[in-house]
Short mmCIF file of C-alpha atoms and ligand atoms in Angstrom, two decimals:
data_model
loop_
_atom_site.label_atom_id
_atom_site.label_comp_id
_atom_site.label_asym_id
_atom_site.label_seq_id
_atom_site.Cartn_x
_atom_site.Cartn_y
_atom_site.Cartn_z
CA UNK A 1 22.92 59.09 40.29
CA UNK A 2 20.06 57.88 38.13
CA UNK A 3 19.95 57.05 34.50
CA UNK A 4 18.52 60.67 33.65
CA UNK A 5 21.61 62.07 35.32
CA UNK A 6 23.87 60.85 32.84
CA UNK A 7 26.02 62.71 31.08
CA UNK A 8 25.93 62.51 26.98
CA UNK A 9 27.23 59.77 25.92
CA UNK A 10 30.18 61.83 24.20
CA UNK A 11 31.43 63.36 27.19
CA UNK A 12 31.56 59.68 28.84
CA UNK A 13 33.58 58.80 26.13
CA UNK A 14 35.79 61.75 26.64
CA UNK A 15 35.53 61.04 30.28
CA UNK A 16 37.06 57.67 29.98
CA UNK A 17 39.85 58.16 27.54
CA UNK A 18 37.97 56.16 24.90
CA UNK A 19 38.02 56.21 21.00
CA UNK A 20 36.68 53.74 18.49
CA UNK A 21 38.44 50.78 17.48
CA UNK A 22 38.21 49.38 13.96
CA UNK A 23 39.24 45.53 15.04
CA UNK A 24 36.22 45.46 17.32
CA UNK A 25 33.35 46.82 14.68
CA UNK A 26 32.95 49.31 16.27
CA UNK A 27 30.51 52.77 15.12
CA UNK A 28 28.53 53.99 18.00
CA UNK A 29 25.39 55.24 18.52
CA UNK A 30 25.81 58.57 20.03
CA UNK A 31 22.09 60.05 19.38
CA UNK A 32 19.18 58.58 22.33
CA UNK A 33 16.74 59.66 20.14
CA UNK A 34 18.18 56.95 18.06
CA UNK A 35 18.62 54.31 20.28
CA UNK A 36 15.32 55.08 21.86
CA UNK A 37 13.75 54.52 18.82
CA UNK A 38 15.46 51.02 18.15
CA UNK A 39 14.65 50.33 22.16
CA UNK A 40 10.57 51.30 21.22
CA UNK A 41 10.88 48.80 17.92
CA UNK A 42 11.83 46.11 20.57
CA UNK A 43 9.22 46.34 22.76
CA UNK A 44 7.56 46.94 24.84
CA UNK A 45 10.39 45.77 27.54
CA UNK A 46 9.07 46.10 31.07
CA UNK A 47 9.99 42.62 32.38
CA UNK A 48 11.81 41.25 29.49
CA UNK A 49 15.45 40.84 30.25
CA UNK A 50 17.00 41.87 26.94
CA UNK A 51 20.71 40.39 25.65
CA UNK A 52 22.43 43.07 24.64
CA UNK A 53 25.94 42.58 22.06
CA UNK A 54 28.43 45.07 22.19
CA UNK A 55 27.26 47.75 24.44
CA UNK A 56 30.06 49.63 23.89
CA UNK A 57 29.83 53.34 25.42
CA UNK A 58 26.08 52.39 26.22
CA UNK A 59 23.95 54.41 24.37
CA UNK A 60 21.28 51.59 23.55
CA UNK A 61 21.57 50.30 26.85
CA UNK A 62 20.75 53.41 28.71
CA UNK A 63 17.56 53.16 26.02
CA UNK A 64 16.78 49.54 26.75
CA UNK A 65 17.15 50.57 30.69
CA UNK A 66 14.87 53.28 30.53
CA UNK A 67 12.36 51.44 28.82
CA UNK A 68 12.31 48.75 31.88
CA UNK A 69 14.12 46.08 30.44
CA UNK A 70 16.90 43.96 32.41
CA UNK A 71 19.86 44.31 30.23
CA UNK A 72 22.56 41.35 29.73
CA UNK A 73 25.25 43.19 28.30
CA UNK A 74 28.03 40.96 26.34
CA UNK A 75 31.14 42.92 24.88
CA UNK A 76 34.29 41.56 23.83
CA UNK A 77 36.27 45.30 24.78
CA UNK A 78 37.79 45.69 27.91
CA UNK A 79 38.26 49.30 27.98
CA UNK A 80 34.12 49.96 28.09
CA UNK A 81 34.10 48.04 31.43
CA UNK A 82 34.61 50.94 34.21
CA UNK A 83 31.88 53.19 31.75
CA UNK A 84 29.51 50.22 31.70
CA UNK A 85 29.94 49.60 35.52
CA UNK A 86 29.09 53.49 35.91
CA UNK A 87 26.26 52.93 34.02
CA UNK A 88 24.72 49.97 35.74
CA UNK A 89 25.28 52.17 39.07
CA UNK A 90 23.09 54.66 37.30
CA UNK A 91 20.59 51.83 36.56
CA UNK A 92 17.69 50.45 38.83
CA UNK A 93 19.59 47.95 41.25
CA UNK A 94 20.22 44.63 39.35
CA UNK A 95 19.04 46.11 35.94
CA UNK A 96 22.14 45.53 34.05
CA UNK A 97 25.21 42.88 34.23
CA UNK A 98 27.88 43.55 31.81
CA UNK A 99 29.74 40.44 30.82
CA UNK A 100 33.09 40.93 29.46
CA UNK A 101 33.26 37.80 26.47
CA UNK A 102 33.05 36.94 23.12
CA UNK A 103 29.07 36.99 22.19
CA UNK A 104 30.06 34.05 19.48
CA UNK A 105 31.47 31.88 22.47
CA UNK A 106 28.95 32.77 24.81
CA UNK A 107 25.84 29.90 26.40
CA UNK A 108 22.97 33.04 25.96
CA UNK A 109 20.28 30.78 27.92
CA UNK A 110 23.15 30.16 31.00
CA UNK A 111 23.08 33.84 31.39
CA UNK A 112 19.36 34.31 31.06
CA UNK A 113 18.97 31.46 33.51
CA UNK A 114 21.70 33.36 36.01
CA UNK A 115 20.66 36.90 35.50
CA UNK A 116 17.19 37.11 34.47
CA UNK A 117 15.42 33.77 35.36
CA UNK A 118 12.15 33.13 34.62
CA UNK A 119 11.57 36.28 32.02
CA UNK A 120 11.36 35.95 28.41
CA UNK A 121 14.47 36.82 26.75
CA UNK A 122 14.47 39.30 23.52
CA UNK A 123 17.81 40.02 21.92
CA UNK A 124 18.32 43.98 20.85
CA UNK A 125 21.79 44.84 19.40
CA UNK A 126 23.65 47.30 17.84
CA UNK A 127 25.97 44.53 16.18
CA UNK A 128 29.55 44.64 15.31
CA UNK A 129 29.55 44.35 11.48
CA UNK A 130 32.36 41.62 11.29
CA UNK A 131 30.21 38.75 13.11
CA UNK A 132 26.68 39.93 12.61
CA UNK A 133 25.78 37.07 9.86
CA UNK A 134 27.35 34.59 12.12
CA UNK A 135 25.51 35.81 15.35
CA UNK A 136 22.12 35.79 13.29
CA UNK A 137 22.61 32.18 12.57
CA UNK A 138 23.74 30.77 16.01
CA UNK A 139 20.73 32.67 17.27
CA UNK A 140 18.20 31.08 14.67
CA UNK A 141 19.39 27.62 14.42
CA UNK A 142 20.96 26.85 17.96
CA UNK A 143 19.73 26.15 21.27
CA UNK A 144 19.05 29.82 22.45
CA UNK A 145 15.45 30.57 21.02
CA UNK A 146 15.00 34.46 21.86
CA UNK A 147 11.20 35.33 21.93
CA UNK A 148 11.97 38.54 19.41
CA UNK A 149 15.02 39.91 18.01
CA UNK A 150 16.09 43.18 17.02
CA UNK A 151 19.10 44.09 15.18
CA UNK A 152 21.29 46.25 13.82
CA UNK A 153 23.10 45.48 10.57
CA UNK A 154 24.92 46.64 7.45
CA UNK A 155 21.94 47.49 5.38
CA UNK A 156 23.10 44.90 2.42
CA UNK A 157 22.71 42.28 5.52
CA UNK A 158 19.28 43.41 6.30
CA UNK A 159 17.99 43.37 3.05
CA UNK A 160 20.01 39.72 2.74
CA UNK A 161 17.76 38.84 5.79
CA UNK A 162 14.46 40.06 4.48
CA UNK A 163 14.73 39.60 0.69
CA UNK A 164 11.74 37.71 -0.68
CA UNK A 165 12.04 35.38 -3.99
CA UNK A 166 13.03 37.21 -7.06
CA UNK A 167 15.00 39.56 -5.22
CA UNK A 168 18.29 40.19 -6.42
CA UNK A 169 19.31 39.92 -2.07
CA UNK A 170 16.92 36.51 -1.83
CA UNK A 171 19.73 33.61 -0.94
CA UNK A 172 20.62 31.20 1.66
CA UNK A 173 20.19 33.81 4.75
CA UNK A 174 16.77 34.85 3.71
CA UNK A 175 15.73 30.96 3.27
CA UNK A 176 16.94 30.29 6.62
CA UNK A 177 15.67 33.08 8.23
CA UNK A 178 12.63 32.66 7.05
CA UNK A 179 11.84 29.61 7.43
CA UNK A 180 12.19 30.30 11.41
CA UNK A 181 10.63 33.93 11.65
CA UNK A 182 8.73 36.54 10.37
CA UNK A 183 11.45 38.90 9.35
CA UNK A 184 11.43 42.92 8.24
CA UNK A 185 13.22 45.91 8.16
CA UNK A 186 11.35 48.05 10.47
CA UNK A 187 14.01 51.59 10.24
CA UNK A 188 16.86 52.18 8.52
CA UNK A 189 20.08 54.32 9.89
CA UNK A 190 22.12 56.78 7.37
CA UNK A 191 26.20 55.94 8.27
CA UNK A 192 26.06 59.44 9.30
CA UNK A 193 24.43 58.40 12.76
CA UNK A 194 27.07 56.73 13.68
CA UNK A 195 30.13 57.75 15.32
CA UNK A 196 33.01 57.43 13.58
CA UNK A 197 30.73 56.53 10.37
CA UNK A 198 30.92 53.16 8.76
CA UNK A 199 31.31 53.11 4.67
CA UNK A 200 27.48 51.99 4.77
CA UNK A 201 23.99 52.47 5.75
CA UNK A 202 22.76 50.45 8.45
CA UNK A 203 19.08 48.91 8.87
CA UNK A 204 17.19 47.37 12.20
CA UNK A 205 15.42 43.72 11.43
CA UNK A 206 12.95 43.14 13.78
CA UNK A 207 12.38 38.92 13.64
CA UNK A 208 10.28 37.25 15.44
CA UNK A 209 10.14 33.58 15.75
CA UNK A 210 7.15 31.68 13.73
CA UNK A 211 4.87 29.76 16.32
CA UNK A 212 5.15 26.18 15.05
CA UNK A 213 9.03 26.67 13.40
CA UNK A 214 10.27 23.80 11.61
CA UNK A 215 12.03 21.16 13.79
CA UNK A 216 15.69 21.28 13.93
CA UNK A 217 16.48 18.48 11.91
CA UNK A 218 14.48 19.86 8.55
CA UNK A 219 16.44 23.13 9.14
CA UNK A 220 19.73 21.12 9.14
CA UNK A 221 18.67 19.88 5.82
CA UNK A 222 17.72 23.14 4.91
CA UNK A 223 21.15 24.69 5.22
CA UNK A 224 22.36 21.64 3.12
CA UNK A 225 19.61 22.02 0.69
CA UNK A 226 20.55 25.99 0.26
CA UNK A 227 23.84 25.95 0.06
CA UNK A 228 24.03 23.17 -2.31
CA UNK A 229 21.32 25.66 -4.78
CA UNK A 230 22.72 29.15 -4.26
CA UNK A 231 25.85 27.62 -4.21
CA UNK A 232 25.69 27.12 -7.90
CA UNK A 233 22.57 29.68 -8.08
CA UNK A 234 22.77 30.33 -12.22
CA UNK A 235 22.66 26.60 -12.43
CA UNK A 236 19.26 24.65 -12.87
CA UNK A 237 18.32 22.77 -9.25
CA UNK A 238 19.01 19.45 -11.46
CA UNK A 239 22.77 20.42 -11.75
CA UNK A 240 22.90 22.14 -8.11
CA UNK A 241 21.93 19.84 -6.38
CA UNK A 242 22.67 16.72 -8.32
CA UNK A 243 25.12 15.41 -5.42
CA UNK A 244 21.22 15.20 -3.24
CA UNK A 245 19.63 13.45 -6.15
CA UNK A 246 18.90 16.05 -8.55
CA UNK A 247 15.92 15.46 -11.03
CA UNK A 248 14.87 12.76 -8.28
CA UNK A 249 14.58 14.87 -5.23
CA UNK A 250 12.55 17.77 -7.27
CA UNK A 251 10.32 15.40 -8.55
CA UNK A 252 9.83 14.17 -4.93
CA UNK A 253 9.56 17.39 -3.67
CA UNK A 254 6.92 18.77 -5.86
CA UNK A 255 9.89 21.24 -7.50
CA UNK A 256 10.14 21.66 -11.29
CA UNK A 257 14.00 20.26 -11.75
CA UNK A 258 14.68 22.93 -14.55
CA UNK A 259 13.90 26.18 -12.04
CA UNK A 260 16.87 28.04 -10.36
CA UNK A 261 17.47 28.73 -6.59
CA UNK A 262 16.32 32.11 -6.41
CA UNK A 263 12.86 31.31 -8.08
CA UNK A 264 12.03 28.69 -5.32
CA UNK A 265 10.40 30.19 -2.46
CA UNK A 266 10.97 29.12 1.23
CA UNK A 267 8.25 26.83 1.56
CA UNK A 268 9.75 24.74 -1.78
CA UNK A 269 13.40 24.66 0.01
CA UNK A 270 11.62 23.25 2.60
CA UNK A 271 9.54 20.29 0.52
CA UNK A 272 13.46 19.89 -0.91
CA UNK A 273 14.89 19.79 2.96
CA UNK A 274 12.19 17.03 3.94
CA UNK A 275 12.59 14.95 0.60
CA UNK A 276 16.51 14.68 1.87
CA UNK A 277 15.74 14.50 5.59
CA UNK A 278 13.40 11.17 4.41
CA UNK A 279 15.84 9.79 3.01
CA UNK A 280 18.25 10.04 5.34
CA UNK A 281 16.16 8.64 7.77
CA UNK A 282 14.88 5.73 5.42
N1 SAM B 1 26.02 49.32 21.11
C1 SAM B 1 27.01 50.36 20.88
C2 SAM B 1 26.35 51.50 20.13
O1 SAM B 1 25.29 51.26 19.51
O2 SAM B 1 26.88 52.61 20.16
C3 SAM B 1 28.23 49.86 20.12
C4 SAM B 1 27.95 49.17 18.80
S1 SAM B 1 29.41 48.78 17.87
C5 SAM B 1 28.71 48.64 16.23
C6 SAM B 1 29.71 47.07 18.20
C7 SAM B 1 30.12 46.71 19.64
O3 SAM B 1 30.32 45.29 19.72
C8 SAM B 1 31.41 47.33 20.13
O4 SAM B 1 31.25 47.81 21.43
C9 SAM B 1 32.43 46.18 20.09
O5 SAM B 1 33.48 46.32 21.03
C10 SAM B 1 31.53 45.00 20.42
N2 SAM B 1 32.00 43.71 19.90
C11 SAM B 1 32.68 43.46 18.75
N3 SAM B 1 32.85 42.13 18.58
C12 SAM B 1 32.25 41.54 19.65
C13 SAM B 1 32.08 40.17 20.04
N4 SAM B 1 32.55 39.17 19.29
N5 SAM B 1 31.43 39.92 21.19
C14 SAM B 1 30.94 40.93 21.97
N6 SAM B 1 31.07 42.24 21.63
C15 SAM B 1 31.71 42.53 20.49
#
């Protein structure tokens, strides 16, 4: 059997006894013309080996496979094993590797380095809505640095992601992501795509990583600059961030004192992240 010899991804579910479970995040993508869209937004894919969260029935991997990718598949549900393993029959030998974990717990360049060495690594998911922020951030600020990223998130996430200042959605996630990559919604998903529907609409970021990022020190700063100011984000930096020196640290940073969070743009969190960073390190 080959990938177009598949049957629709419905009857596979049917096939296999399986029905969404709520615990697990899970909405599924039932509609290739869908996931072959997210798949082109990725690309192109030919020898990339893509990390894929939550497969699931397999709808965006059987995208991601067509469009010549090697697929490291990561899901946390048991029961979409013996449809996955089907599916990676169907698949160009070696093409896909399901890995049965928790993506949260997982060493992401450990499997590149096992099951796709030597290609650059791009991470394309469908994500389960319950650990999407926290996936973003591992993938941004840890070791793992994924050469482009596209993902799929509650559409109050994605604009969270993407917000510029002044935005009503522009707070610690946008900073953050930000400062580390270019970062936009590139396509948007009604809930009625999905299968069962979710009580949202979903968007796809597309980020990709800036070529001279901040070092990971300044963005450790960063995330204690942030949440000290949207912590308290009516408040006037002075009083936010008062426990990191307050009228002393904006002056150093170049930062009017009496401005709020979301009025200071990414590059002025980062003049704030340094200031405390130096000082540290004095
Ligand atoms: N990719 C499929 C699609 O688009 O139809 C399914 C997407 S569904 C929103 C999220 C998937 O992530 C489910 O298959 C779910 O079992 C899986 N999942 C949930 N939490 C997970 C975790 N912590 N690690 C890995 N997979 C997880």
């Amino acid at each position: 059997m080959s990938l177009a010899d598949l049957p629709p991804l419905r009857e596979s579910l049917e096939s296999h006894g399986l029905f969404a479970k709520k615990s697990f995040g899970q909405h599924f993508l039932l509609d290739l013309n869908i996931t072959r869209k997210i798949a082109r937004l990725a690309g192109p894919l030919e020898g990339c080996a893509v990390i894929e969260v939550g497969p699931g029935p397999g709808g965006l991997t059987r995208a991601l496979l067509e469009a010549g990718a090697r697929v490291i598949a990561v899901e946390k549900d048991p029961r979409f094993l013996p449809l996955l393993a089907e599916l990676a029959d169907a698949a160009p030998a070696g093409a896909l590797t399901v890995i049965e974990a928790d993506a949260l717990a997982v060493d992401e360049q450990a499997l590149a380095a096992e099951h796709a060495p030597g290609l650059p690594v791009r991470v394309v998911s469908n994500l389960p809505y319950n650990v999407g922020t926290p996936l973003l951030i591992k993938w941004l600020t840890g070791p793992f640095k994924p050469e482009l990223m596209a993902l799929m998130f509650q559409k109050e996430v994605a604009q969270r992601i993407t917000a510029g200042v002044g935005d009503e959605a522009y707070g610690r996630l946008a900073v953050i992501a930000q400062a580390l990559t270019k970062a936009a919604i590139v396509m948007e998903a009604p809930a009625r795509a999905f299968t069962p529907p979710p009580r949202v609409d979903s968007a796809v970021v597309r980020l990709v990583p800036l070529a001279d990022p901040p070092p990971a020190k300044v963005i450790a700063a960063l995330e204690t600059v942030t949440a000290a100011a949207f912590g308290q984000r009516r408040k006037m930096l002075r009083a936010s961030l008062k426990q990191l020196g307050g009228e002393t640290l904006c002056a150093a940073a170049g930062i009017e004192a009496d401005r709020r969070a979301e009025t200071v743009p990414v590059e002025g969190f980062l003049k704030l992240a340094q200031v405390v960073l130096n000082r540290r390190e004095a």
